[in-house]
CSV table of N, CA and C in Angstrom, one decimal:
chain,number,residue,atom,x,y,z
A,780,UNK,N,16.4,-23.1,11.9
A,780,UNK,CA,16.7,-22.5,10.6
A,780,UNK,C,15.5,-22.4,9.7
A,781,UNK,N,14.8,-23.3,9.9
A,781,UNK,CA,13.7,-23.4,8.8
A,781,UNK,C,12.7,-22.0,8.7
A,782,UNK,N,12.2,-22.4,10.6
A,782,UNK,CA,11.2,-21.0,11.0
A,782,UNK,C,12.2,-20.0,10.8
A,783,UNK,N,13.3,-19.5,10.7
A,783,UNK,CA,14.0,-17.8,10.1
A,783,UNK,C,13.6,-17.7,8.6
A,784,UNK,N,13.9,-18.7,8.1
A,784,UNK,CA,13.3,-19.0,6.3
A,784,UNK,C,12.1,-18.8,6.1
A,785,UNK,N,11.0,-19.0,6.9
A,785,UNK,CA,9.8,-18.9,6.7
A,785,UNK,C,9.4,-17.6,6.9
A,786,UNK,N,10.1,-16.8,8.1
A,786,UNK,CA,9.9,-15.8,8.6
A,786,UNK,C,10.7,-14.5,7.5
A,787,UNK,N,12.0,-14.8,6.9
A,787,UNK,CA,12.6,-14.1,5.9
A,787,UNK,C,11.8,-13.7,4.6
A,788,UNK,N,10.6,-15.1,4.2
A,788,UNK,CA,10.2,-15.2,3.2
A,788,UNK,C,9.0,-14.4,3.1
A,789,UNK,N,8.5,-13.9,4.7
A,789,UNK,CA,7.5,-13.3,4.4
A,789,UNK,C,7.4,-11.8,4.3
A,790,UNK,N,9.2,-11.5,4.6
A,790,UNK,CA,9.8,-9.9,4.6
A,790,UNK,C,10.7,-9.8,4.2
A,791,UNK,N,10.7,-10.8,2.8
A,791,UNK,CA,12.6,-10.4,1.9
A,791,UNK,C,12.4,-9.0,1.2
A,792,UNK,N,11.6,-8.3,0.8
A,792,UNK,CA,11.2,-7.4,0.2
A,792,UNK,C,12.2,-6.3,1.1
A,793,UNK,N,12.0,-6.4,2.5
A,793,UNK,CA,12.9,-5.8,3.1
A,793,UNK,C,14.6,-5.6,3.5
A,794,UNK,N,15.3,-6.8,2.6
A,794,UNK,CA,16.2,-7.3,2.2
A,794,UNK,C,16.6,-7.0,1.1
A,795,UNK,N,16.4,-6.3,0.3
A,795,UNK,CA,16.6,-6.3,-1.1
A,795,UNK,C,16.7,-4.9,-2.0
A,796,UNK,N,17.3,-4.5,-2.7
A,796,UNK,CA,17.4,-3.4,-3.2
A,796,UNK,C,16.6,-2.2,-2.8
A,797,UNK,N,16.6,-0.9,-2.3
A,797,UNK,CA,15.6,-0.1,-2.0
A,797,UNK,C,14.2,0.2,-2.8
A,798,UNK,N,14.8,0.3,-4.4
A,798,UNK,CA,13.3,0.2,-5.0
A,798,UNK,C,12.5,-1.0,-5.1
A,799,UNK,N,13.2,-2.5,-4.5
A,799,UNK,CA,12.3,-3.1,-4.2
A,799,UNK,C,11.4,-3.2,-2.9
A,800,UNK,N,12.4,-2.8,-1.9
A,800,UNK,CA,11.4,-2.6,-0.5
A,800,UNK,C,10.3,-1.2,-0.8
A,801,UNK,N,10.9,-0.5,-1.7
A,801,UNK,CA,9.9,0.5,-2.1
A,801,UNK,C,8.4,0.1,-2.3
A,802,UNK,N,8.6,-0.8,-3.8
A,802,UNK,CA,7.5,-1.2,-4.3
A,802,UNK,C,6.4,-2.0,-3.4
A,803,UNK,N,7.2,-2.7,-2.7
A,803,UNK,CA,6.1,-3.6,-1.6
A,803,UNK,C,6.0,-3.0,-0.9
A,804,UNK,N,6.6,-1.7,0.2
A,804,UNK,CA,6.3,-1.0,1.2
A,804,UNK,C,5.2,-0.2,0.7
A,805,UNK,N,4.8,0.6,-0.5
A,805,UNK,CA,3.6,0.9,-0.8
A,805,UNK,C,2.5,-0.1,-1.4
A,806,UNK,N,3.0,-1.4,-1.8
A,806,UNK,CA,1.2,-2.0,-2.1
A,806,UNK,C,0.8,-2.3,-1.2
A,807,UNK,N,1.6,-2.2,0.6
A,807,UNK,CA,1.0,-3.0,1.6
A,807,UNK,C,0.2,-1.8,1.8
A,808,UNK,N,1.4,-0.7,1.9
A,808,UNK,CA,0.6,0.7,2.6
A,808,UNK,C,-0.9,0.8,1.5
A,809,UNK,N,-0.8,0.6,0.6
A,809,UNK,CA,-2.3,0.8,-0.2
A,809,UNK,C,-3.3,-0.2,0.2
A,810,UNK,N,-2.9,-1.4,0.5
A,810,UNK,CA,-4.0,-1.9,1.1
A,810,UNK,C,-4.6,-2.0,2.2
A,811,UNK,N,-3.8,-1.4,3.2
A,811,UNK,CA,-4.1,-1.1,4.7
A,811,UNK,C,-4.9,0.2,4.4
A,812,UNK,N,-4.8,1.2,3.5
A,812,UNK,CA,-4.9,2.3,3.5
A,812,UNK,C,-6.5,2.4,2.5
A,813,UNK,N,-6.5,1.2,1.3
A,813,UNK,CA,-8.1,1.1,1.1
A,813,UNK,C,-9.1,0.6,2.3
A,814,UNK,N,-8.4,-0.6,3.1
A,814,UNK,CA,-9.0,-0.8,4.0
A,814,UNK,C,-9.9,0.0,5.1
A,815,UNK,N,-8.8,0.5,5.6
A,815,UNK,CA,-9.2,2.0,6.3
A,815,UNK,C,-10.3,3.0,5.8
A,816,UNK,N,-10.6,3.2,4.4
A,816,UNK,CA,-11.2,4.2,4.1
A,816,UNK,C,-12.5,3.4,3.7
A,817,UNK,N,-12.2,1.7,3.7
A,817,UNK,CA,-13.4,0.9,3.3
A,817,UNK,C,-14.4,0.8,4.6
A,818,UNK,N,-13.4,1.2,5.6
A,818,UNK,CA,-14.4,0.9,7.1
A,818,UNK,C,-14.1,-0.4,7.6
A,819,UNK,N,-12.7,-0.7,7.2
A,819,UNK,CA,-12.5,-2.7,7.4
A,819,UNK,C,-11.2,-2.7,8.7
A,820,UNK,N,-10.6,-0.7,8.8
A,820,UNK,CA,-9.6,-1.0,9.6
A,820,UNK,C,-10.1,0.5,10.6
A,821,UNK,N,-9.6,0.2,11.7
A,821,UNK,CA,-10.0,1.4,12.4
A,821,UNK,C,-8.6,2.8,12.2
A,822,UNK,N,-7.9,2.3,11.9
A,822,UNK,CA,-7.0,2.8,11.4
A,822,UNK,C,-6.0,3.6,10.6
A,823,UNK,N,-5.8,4.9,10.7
A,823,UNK,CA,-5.2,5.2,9.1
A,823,UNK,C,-3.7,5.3,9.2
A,824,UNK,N,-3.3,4.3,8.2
A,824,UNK,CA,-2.1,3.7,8.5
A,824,UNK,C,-0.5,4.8,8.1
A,825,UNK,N,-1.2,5.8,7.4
A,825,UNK,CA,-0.7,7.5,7.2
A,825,UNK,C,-0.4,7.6,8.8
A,826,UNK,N,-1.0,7.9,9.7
A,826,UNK,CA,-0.5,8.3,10.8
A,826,UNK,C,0.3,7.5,12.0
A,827,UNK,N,0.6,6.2,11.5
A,827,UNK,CA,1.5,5.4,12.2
A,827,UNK,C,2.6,4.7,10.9
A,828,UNK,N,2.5,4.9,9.9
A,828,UNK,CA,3.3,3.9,9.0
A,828,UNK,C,5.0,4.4,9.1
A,829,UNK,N,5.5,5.6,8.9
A,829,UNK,CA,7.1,6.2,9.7
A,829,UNK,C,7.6,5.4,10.7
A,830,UNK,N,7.2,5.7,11.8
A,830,UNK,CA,7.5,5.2,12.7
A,830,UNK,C,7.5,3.8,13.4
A,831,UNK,N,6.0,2.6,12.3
A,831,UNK,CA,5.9,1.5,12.3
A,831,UNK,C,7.2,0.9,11.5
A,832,UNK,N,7.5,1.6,10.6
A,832,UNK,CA,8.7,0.9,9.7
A,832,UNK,C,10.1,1.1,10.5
A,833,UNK,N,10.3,2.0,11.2
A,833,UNK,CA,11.3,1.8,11.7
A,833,UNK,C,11.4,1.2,12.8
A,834,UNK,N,10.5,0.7,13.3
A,834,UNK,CA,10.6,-0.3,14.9
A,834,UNK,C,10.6,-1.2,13.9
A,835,UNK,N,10.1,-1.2,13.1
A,835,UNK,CA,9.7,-3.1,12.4
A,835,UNK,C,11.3,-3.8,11.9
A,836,UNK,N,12.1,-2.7,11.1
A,836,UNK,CA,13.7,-2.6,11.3
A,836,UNK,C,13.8,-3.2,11.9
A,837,UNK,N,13.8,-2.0,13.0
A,837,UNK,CA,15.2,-2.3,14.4
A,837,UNK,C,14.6,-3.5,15.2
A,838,UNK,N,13.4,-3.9,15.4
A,838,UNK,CA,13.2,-5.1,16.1
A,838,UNK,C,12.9,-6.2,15.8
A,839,UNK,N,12.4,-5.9,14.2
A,839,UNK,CA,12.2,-7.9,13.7
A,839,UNK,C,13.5,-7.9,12.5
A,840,UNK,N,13.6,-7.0,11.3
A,840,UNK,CA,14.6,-6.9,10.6
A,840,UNK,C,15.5,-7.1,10.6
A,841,UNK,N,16.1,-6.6,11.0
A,841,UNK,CA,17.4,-6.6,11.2
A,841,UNK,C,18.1,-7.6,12.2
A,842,UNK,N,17.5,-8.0,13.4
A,842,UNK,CA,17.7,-8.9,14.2
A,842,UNK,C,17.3,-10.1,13.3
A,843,UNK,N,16.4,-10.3,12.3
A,843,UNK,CA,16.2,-11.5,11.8
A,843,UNK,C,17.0,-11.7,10.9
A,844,UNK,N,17.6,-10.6,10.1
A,844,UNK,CA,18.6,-10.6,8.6
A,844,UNK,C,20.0,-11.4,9.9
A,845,UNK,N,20.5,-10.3,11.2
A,845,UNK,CA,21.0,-10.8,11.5
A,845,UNK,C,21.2,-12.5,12.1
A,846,UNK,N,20.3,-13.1,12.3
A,846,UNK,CA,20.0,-14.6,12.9
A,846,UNK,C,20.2,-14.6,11.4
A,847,UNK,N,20.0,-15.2,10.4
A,847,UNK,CA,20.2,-15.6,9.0
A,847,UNK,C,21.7,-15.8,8.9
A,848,UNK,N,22.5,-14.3,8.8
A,848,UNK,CA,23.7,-14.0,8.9
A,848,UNK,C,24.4,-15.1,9.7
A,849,UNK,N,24.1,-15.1,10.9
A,849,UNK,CA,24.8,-16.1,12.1
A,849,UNK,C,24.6,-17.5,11.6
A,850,UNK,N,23.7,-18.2,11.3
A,850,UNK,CA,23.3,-19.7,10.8
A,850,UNK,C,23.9,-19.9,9.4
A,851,UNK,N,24.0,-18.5,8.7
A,851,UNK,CA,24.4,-19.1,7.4
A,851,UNK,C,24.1,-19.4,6.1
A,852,UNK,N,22.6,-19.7,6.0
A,852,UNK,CA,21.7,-20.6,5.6
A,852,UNK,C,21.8,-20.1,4.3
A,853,UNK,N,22.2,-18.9,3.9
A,853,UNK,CA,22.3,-18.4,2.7
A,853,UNK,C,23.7,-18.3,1.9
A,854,UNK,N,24.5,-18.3,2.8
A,854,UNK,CA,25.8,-18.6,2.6
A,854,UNK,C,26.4,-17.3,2.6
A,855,UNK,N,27.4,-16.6,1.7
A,855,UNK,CA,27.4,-15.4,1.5
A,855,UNK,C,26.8,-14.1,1.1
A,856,UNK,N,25.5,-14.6,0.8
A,856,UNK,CA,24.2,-13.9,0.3
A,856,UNK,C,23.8,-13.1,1.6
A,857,UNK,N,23.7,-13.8,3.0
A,857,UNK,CA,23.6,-13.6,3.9
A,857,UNK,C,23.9,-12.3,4.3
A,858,UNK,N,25.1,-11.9,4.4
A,858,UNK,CA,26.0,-10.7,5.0
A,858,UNK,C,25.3,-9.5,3.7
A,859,UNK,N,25.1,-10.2,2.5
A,859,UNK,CA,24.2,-8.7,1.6
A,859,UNK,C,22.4,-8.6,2.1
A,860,UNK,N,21.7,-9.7,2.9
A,860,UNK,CA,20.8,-9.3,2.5
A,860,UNK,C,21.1,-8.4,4.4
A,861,UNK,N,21.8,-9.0,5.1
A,861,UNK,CA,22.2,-7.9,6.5
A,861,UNK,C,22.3,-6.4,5.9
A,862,UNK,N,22.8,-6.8,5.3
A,862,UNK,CA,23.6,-5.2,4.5
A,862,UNK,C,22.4,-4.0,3.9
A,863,UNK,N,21.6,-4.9,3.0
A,863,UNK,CA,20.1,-3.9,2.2
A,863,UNK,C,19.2,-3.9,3.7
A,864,UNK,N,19.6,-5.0,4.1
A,864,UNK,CA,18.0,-4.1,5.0
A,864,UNK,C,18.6,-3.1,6.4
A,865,UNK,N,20.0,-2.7,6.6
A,865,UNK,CA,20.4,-1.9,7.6
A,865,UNK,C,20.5,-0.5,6.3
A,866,UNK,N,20.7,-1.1,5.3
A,866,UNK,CA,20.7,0.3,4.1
A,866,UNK,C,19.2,1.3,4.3
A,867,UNK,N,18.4,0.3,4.3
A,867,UNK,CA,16.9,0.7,3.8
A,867,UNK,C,16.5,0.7,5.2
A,868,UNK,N,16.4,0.4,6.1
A,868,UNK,CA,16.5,1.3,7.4
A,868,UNK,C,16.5,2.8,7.5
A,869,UNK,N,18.3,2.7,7.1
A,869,UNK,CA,19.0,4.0,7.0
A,869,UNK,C,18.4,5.3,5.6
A,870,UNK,N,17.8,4.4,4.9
A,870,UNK,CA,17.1,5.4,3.8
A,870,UNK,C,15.8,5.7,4.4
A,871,UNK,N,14.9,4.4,5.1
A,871,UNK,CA,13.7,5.1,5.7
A,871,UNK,C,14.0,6.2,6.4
A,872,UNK,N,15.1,6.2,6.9
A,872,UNK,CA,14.9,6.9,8.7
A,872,UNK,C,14.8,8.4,7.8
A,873,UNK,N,15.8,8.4,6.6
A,873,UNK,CA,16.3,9.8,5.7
A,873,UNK,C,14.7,10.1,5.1
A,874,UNK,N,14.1,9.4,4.4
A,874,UNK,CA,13.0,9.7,3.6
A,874,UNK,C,12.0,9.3,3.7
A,875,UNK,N,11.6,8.6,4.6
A,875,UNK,CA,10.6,7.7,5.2
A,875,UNK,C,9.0,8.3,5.3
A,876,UNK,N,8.9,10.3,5.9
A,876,UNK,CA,8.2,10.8,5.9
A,876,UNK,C,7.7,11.1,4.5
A,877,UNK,N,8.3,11.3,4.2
A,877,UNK,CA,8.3,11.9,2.7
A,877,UNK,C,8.0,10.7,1.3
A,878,UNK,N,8.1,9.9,1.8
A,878,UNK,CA,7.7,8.4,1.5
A,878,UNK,C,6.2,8.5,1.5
A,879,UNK,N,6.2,8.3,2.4
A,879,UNK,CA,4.3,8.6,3.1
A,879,UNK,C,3.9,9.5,2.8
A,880,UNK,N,4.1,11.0,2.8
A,880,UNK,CA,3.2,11.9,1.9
A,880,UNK,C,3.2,11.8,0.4
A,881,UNK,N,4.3,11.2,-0.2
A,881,UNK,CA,3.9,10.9,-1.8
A,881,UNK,C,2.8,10.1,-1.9
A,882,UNK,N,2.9,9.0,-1.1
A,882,UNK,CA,2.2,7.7,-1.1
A,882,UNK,C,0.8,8.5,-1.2
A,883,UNK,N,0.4,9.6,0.2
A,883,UNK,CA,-0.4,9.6,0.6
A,883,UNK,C,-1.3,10.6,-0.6
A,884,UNK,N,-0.1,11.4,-0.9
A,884,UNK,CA,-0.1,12.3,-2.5
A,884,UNK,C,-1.4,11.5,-3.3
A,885,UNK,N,-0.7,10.4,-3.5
A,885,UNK,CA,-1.4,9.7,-5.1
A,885,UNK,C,-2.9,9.9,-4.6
A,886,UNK,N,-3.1,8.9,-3.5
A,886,UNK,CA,-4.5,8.9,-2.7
A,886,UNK,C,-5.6,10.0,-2.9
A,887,UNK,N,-5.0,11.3,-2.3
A,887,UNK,CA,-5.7,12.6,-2.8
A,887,UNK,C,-5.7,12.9,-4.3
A,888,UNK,N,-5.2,12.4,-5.2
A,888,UNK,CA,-5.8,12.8,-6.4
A,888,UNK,C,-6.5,11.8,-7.0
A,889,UNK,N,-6.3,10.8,-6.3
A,889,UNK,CA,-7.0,9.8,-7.1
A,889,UNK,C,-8.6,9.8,-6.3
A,890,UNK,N,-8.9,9.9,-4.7
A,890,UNK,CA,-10.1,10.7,-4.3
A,890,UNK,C,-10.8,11.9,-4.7
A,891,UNK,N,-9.5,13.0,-5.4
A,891,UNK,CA,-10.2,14.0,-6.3
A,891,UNK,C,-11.2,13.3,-7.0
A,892,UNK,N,-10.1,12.7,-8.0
A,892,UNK,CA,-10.8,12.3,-9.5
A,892,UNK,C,-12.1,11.5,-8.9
A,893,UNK,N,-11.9,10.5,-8.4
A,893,UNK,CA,-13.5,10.0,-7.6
A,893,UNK,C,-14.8,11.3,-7.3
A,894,UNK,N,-14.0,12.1,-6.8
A,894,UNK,CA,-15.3,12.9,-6.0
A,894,UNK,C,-16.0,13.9,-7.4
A,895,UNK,N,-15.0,14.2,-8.6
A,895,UNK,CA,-15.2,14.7,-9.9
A,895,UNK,C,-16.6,13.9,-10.7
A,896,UNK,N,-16.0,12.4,-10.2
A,896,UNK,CA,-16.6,11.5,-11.2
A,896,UNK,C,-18.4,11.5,-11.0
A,897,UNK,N,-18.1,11.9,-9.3
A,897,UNK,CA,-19.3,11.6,-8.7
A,897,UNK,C,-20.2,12.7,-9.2
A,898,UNK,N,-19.6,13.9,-9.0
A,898,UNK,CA,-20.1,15.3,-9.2
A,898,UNK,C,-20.7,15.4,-10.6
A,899,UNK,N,-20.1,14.6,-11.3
A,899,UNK,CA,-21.0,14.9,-12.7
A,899,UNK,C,-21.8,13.7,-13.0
A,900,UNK,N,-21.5,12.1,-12.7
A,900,UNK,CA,-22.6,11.5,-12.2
A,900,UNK,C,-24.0,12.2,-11.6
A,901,UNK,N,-23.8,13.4,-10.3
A,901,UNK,CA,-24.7,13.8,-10.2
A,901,UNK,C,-25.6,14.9,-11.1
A,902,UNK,N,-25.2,15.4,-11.7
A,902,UNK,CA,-25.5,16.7,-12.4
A,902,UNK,C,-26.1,15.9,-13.7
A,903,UNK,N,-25.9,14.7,-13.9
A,903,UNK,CA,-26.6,14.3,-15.0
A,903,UNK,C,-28.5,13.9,-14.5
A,904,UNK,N,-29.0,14.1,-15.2
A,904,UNK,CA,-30.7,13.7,-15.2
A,904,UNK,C,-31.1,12.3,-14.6
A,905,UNK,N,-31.7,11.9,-13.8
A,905,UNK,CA,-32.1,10.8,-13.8
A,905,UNK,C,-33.0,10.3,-14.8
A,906,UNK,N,-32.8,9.0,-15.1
A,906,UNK,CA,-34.0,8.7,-16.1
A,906,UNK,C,-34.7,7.7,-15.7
A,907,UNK,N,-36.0,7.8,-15.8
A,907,UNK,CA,-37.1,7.1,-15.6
A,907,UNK,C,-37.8,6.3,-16.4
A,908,UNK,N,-37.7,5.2,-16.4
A,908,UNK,CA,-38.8,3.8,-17.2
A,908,UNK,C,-39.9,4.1,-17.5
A,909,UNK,N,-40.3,4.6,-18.3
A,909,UNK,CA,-42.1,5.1,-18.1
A,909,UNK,C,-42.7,4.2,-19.6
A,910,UNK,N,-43.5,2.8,-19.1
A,910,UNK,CA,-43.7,2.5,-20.0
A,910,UNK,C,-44.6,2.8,-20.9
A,911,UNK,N,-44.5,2.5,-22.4
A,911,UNK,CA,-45.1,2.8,-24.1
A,911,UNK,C,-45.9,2.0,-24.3
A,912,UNK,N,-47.0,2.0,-24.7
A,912,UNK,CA,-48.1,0.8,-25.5
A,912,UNK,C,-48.2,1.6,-26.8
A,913,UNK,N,-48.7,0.2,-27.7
A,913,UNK,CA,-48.7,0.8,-29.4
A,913,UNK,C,-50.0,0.7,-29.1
A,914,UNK,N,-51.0,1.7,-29.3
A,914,UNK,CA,-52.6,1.2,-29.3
A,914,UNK,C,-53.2,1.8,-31.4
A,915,UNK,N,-54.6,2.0,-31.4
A,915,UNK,CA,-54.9,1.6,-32.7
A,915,UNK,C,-54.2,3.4,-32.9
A,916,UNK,N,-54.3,4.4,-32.2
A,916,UNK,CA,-53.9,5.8,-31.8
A,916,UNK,C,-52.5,6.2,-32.4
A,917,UNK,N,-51.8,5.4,-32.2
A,917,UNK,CA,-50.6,5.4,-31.9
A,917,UNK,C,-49.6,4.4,-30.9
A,918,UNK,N,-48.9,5.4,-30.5
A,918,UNK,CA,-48.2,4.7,-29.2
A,918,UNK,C,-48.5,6.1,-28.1
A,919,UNK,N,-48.8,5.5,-26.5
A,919,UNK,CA,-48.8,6.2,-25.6
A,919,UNK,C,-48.4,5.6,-24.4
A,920,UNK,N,-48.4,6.6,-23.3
A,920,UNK,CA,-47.8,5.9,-22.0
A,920,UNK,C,-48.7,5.4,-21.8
A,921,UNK,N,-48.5,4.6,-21.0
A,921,UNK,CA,-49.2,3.2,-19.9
A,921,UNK,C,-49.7,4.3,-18.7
């Protein structure tokens, strides 16, 4: 019972209201997804995340909401949190793609705005240190 609890705790997000599996299904996808573009994953997680979520469902999810269900441990809570995550399953499978291109949405504009920032970063002058002495003259370069 314990190890399902441990294992529950580390995917209740998937158990729980859809705009909560929402919210945490994109800060993971964002961090796999800065990773990736940091050079830290070989992976871009845009082109497997659909179809990662729905095996992750049907073979740890739901099998694990159900073992919860069967033991109990939650009492009647159990049979709802079975319930949100065969829901949100059933909403990935409906919107899941479309999930991932919003996600992927923000990404490209927010790499716009980056590549903008850079663009006029570059177009600005460099400036150069060139040091001043005060002499009896005036002041002049060094």
């Amino acid at each position: 019972v314990i190890e399902h609890l441990i294992q529950a705790s580390d995917v209740s997000h998937t158990m729980q209201h859809w705009h909560i599996y929402r919210k945490w299904n994109e800060r993971l996808f964002s961090e796999m997804y800065l990773a990736y573009k940091a050079g830290r994953s070989e992976n871009n997680p845009a082109e497997f995340w659909y179809k990662g979520e729905m095996g992750f469902f049907d073979f740890y999810i739901i099998p694990l909401a159900k073992k919860l269900s069967e033991c109990g441990v939650f009492g009647v809570s159990s049979d709802e949190y079975l319930s949100y995550a065969m829901k949100n399953r059933e909403e990935w499978e409906h919107r899941g793609q479309e999930v991932v291109a919003t996600m992927m949405s923000k990404f490209a504009v927010e790499e716009k705005k980056e590549d903008e920032d850079t663009t006029e970063e570059e177009k600005q002058p460099e400036l150069v240190d060139i040091p001043i002495i005060q002499t009896s003259k005036g002041y002049q370069r060094d």
